[in-house]
Short mmCIF file of C-alpha atoms in Angstrom, two decimals:
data_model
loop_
_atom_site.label_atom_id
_atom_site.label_comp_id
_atom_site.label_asym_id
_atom_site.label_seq_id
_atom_site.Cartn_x
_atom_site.Cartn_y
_atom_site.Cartn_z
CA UNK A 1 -15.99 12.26 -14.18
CA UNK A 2 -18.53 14.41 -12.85
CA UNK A 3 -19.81 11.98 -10.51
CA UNK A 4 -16.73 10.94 -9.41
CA UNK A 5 -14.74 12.61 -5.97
CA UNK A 6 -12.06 14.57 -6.65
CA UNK A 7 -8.81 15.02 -4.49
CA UNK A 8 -7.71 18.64 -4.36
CA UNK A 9 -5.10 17.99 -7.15
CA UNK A 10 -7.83 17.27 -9.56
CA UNK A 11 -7.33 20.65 -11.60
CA UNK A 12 -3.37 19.94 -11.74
CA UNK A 13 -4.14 16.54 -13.25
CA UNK A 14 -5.99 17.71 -16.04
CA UNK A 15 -3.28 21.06 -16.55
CA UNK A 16 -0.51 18.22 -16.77
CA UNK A 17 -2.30 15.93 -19.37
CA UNK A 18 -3.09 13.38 -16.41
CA UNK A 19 -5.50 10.44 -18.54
CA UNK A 20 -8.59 10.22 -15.78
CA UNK A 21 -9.89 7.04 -14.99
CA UNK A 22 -12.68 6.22 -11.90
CA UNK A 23 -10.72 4.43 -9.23
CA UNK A 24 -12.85 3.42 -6.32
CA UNK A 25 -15.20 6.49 -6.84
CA UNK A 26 -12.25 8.66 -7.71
CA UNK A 27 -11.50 10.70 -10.59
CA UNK A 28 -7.79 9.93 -10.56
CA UNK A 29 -5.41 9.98 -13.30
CA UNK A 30 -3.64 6.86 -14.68
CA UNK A 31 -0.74 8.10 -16.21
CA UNK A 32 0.86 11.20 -17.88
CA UNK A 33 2.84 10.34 -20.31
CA UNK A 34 3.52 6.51 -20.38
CA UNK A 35 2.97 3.80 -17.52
CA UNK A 36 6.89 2.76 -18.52
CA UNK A 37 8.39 5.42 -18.44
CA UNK A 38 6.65 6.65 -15.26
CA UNK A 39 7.69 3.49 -13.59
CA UNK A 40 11.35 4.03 -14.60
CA UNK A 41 11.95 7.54 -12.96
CA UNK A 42 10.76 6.15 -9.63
CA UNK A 43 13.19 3.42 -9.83
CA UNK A 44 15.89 5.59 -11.55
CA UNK A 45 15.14 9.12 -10.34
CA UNK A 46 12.19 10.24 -8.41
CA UNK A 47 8.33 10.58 -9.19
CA UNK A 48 5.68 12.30 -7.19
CA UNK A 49 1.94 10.42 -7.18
CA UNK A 50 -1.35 11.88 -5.55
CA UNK A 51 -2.43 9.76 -2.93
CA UNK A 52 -4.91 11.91 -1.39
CA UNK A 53 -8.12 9.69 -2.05
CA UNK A 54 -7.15 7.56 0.66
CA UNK A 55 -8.69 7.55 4.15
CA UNK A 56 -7.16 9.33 7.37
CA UNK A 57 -8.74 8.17 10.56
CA UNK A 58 -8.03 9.82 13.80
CA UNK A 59 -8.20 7.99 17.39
CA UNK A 60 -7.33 9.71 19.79
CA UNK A 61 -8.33 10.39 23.76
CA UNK A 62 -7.77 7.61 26.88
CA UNK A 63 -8.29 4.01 25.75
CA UNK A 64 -7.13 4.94 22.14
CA UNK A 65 -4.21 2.20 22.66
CA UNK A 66 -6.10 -0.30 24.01
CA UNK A 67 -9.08 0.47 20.99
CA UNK A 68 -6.11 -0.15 18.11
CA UNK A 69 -4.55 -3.12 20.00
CA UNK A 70 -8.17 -5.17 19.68
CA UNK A 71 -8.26 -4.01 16.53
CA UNK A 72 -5.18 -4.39 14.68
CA UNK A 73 -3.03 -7.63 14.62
CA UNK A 74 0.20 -5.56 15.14
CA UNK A 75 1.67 -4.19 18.68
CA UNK A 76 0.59 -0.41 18.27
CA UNK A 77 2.28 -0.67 22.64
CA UNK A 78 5.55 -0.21 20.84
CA UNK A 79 5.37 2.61 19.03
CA UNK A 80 6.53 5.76 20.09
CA UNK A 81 5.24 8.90 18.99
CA UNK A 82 6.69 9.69 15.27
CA UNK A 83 6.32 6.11 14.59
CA UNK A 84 4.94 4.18 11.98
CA UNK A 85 3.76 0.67 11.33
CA UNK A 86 1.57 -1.72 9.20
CA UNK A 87 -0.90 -3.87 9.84
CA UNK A 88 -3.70 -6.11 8.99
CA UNK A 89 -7.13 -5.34 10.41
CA UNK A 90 -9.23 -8.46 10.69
CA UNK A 91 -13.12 -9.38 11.57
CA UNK A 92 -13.16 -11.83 14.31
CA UNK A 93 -13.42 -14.99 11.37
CA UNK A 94 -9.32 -13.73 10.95
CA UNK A 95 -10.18 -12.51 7.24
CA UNK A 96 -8.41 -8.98 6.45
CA UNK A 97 -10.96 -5.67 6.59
CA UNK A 98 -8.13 -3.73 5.28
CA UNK A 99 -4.77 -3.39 5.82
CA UNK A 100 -3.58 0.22 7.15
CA UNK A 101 -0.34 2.12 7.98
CA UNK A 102 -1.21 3.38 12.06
CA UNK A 103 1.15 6.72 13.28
CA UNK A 104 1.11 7.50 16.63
CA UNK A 105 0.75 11.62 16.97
CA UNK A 106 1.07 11.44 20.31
CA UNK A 107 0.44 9.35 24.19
CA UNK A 108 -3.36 9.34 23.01
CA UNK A 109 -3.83 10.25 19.59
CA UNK A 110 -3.10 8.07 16.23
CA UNK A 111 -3.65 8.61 12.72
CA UNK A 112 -4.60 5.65 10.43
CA UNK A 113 -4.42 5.84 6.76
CA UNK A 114 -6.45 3.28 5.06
CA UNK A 115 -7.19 1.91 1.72
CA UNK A 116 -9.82 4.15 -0.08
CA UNK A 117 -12.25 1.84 -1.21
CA UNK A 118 -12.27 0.73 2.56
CA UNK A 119 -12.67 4.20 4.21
CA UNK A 120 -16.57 4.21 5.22
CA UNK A 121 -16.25 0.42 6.01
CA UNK A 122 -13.28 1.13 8.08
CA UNK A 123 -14.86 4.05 9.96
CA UNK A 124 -17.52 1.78 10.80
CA UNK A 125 -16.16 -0.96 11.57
CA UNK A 126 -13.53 1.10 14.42
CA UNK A 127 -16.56 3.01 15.55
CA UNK A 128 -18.18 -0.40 16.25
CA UNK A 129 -15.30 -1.74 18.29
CA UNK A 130 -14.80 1.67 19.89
CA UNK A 131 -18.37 0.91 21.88
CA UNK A 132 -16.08 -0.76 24.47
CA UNK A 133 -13.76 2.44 24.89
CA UNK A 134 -16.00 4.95 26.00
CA UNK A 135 -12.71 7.11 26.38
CA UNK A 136 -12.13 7.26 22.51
CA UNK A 137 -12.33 9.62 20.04
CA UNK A 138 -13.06 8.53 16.53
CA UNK A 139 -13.33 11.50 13.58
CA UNK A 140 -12.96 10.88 9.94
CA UNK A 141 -10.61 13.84 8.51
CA UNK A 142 -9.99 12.58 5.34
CA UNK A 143 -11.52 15.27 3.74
CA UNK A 144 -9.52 18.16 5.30
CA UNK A 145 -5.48 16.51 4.44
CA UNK A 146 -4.08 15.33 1.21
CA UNK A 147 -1.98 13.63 0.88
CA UNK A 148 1.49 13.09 -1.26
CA UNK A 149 3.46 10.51 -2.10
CA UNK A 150 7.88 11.50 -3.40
CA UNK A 151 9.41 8.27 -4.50
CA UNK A 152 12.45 7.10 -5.64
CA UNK A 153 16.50 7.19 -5.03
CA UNK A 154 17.15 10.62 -5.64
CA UNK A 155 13.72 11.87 -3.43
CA UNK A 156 16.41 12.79 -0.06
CA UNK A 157 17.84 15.45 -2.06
CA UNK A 158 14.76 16.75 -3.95
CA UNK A 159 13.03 17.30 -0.53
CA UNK A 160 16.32 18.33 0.58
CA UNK A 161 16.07 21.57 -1.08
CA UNK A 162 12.44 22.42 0.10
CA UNK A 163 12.58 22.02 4.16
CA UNK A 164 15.34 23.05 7.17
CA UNK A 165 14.81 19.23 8.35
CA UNK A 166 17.14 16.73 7.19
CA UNK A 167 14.97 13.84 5.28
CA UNK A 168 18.13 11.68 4.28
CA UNK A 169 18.19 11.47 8.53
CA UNK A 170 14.42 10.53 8.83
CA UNK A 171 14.57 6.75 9.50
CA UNK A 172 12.44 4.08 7.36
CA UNK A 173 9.04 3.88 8.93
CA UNK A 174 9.70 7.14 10.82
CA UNK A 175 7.91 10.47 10.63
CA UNK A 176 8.53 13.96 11.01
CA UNK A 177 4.73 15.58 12.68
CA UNK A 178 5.59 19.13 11.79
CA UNK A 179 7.86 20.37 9.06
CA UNK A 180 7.55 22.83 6.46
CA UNK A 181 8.10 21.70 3.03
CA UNK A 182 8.36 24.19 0.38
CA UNK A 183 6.92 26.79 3.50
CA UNK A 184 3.83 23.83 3.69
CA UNK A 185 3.79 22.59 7.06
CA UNK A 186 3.75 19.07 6.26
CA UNK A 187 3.81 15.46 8.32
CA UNK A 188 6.83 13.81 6.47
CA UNK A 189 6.74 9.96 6.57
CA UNK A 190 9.57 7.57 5.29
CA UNK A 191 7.57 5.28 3.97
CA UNK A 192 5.67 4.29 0.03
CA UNK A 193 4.10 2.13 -1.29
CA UNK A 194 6.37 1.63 -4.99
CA UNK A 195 9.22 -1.18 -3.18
CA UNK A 196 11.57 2.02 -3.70
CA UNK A 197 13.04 4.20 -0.99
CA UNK A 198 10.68 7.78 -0.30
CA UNK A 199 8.72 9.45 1.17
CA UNK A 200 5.16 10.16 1.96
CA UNK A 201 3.51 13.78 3.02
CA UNK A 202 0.28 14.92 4.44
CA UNK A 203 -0.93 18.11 4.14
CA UNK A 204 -3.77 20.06 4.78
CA UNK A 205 -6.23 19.69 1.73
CA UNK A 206 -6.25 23.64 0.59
CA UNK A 207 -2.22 23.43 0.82
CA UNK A 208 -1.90 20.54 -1.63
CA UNK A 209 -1.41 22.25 -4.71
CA UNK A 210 0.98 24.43 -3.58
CA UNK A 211 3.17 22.00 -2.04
CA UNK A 212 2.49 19.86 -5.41
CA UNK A 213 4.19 22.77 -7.36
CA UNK A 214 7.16 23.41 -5.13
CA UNK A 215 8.25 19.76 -5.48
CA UNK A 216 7.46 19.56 -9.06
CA UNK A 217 9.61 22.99 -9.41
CA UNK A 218 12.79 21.84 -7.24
CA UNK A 219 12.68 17.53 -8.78
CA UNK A 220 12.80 19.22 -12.07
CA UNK A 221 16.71 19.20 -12.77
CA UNK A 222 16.66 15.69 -11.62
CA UNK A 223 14.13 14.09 -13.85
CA UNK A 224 10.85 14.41 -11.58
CA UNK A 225 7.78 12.72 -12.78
CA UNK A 226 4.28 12.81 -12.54
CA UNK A 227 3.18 9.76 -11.83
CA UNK A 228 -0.40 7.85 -12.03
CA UNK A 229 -2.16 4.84 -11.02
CA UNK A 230 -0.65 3.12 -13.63
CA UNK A 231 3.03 3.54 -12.49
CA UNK A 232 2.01 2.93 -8.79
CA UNK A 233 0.71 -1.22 -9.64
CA UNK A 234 3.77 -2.14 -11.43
CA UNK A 235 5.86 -0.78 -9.13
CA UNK A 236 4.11 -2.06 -5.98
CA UNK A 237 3.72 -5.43 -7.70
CA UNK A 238 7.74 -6.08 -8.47
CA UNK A 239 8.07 -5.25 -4.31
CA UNK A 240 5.32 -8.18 -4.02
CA UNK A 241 3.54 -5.33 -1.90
CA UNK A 242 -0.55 -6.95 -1.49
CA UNK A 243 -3.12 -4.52 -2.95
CA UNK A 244 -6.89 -4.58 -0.69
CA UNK A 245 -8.90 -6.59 -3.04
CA UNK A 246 -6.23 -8.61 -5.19
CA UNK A 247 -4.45 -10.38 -3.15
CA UNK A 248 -6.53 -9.22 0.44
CA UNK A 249 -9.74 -9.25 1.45
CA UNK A 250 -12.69 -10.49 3.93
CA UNK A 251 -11.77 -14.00 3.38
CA UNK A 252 -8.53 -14.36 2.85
CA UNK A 253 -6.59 -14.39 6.26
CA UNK A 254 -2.98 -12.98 7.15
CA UNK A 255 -1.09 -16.36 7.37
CA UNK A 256 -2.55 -17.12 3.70
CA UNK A 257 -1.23 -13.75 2.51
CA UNK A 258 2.09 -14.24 3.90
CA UNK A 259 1.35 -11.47 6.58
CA UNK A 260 2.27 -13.18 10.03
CA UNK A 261 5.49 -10.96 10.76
CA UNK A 262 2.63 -8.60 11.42
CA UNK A 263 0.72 -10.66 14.00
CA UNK A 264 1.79 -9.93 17.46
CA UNK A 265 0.04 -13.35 19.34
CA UNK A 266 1.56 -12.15 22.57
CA UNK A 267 -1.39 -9.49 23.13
CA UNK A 268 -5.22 -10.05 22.39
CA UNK A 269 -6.93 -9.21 19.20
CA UNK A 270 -10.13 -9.31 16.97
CA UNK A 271 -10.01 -12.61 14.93
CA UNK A 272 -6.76 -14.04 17.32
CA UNK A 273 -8.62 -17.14 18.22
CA UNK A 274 -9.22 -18.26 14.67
CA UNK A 275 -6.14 -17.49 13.26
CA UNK A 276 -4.33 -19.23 15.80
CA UNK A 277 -6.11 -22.49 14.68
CA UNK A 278 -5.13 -22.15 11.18
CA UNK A 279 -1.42 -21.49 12.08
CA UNK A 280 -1.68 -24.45 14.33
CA UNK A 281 -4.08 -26.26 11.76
CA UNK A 282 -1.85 -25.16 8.42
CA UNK A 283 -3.20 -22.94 6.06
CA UNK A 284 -4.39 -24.91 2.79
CA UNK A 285 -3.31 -22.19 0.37
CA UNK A 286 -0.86 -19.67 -0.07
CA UNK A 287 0.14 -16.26 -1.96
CA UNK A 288 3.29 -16.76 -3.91
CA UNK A 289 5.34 -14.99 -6.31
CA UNK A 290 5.41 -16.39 -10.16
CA UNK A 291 7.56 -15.80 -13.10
CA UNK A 292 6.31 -16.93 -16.81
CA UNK A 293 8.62 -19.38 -18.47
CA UNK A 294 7.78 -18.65 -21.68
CA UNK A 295 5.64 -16.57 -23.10
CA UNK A 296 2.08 -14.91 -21.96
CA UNK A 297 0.83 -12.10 -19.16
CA UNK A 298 -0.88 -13.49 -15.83
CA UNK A 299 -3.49 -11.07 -15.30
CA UNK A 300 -6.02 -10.97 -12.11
CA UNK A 301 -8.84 -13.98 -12.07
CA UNK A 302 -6.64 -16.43 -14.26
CA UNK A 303 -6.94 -19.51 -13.17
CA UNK A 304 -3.75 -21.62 -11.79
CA UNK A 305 -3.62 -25.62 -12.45
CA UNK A 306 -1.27 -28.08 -11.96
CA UNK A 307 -1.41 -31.86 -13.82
CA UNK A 308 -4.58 -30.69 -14.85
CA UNK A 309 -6.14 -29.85 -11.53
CA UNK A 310 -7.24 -26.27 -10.39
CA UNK A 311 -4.94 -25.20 -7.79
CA UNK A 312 -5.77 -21.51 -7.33
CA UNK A 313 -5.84 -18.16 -9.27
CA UNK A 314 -3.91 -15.13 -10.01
CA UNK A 315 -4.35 -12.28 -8.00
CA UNK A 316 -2.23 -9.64 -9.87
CA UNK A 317 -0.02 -9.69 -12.89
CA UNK A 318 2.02 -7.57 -15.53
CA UNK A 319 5.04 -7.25 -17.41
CA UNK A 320 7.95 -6.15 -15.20
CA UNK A 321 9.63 -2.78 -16.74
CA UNK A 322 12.21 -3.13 -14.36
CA UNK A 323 13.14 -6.71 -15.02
CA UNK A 324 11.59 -7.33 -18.35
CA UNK A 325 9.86 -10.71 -17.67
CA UNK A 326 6.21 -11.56 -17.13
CA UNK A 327 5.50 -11.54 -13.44
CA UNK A 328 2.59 -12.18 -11.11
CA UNK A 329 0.87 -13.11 -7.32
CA UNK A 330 -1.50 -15.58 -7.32
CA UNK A 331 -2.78 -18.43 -4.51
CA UNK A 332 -1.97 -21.96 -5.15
CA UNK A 333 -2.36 -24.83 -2.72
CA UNK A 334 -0.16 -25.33 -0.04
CA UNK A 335 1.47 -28.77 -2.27
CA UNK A 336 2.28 -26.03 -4.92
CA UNK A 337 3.52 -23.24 -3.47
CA UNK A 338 7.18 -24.24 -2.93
CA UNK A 339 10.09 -21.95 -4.59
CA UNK A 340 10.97 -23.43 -8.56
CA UNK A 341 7.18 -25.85 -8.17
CA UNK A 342 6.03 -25.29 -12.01
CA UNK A 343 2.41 -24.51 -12.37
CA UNK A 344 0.34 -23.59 -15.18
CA UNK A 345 -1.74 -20.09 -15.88
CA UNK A 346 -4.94 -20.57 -18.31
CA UNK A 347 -4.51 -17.88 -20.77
CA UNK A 348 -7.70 -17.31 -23.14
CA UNK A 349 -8.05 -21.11 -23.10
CA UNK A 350 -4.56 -22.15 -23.56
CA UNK A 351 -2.22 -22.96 -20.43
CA UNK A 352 1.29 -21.64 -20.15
CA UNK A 353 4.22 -22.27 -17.20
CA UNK A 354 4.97 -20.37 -14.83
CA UNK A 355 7.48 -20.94 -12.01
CA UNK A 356 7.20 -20.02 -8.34
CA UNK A 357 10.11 -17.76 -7.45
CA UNK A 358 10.94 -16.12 -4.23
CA UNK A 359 9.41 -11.88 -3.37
CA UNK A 360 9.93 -9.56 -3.71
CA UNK A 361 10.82 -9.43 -7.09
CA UNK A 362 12.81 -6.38 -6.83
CA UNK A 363 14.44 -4.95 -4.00
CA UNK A 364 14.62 -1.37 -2.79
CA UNK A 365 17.82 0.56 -3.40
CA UNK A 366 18.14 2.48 0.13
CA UNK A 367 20.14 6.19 -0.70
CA UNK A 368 21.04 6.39 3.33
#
């Protein structure tokens, strides 16, 4: 691990028994205790993840808006400040550079929080764009915030106890720009990334482990977990939520991935021309949601068939705790990729059905 960046929560892992693994450079820990069990206090109780290796972008100063509405697919015009959305990025061939969650601070300043893998390439890549703003702002502070991420039903009244705000009040895709948590002055965001209803806060970086330990200390009558890497996939994957470099990435466009409710065509944007001739074209593949018949785990690269003819691959796959059945996201052909269509997943040589079946999988129980 000694090669490997650390978020400022590194010591805590190791005092709680986190298991370290590298994760895109990081030294970040997997799980605690057990990937199951993690899993089951988000969806039954609350658990508390460190997010903090993933990138925070600032753009701020005049031509800001204008910068983000080239560059994302979404309509950043509509956001007011203390308001959230997601989007695609693309590069002008329509294939996804990353896909980001963009906060607007204020008339002329945004934050964007991208995927961590993605954060030089995404610095770049604005900073390139930005050439035809000269009114724009564009600083890297990923290294001064971290960044947590409280999830589950009972998260409203763990926070609750910690800050004068209300949180159950905080609307979904909302956020709060300064409020103390546990005395940590804190941006509080109602949004996750687990398919369950939370909440997500960003800190400065020195702060972290204090405002680690007062949530920690007030969750623990209700069950509060450490959670890891681990807990984070399964739970993301029963919401059907896509993961940069499983089921996005530089070729694989937003209309393939399901994405277009997050295309705004009414404005101008990197990659707009393209995509609009694929929409009006038809895509030729699709991501879809699949449930194992029988037996057997789909698992990332497995290869999807159909009367013996290769008709795409899985892009992620597990065992659902929550629902106990074998589930996974893969892209098959546009022929295949109708709700109850039967394919087949190659499994170490041997090919087992799965069905196509509507996503999510699971959906979020909402406390407010």
């Amino acid at each position: 691990m000694e090669n490997l960046r650390k978020t400022p929560l590194y010591a805590r892992h190791l005092e709680m028994g986190g298991k370290m693994i590298n994760f895109s450079g990081w030294a970040l820990p997997v799980q605690y205790r057990s990937i199951i069990e993690e899993h089951q206090a988000v969806r039954e109780r609350a658990g508390l993840f460190d997010v903090s290796h993933m990138g925070e972008i600032r753009i701020s100063g005049s031509g800001a808006l204008e910068l983000l509405q080239k560059a994302v697919t979404n309509d950043v015009s509509r956001l007011l400040p203390g308001h959230v959305l997601y989007s695609p990025v693309c590069n002008p061939g329509g294939g996804v550079v990353d896909d980001i969650l963009v906060y607007r601070l204020g008339d002329n300043e945004f934050l964007l929080v991208v995927n961590a893998a993605n954060r030089e390439k995404d610095f770049s890549w604005f900073k390139q764009l930005a050439v035809e703003f000269p009114g724009v702002c564009i600083a890297d502070i990923s290294s001064q915030m971290a960044q947590l991420a409280l999830q589950g039903p009972l998260s409203v009244q763990i926070l609750a106890r910690l800050t004068s705000a209300d949180p159950g009040s905080l609307p979904y895709y909302r956020a709060s720009l300064g409020v103390e948590v546990g005395g940590v002055k804190c941006m509080l965001s109602r949004t996750g990334y687990t398919g369950e209803d939370g909440f997500e806060l960003y800190c400065a970086a020195e702060e972290a482990c204090r405002l680690w330990d007062e949530i920690m200390t007030a969750g623990e009558k209700d069950g509060l977990m450490p959670c890891g890497l681990g807990a984070r996939d399964t739970l993301r994957l029963e919401a059907a939520l896509p993961l940069y470099g499983h089921e996005l990435d530089e070729d694989i466009t937003p209309l393939e991935a399901g994405l277009e409710r997050f295309i705004c065509w009414q404005k101008d944007f990197t990659g707009k021309e393209v995509l609009l001739q694929k929409k009006e074209m038809g895509v030729r593949r699709r991501l879809v949601g699949l449930e194992m018949v029988d037996r057997g785990i789909p698992r990332k690269g497995y290869t999807l068939t159909s009367n013996g003819q290769v008709i795409g691959e899985i892009t992620s796959g597990t065992r659902s705790p929550t629902l106990g059945k074998a589930l996974g996201l893969g892209y098959v052909s546009v022929e295949s990729a109708a709700v109850d269509t039967v394919v087949e997943v190659e499994i170490r040589g041997r090919n087992y059905p799965a069905r196509v079946v509507p996503v999510p999988f699971y959906r979020k129980k909402r406390t407010v």
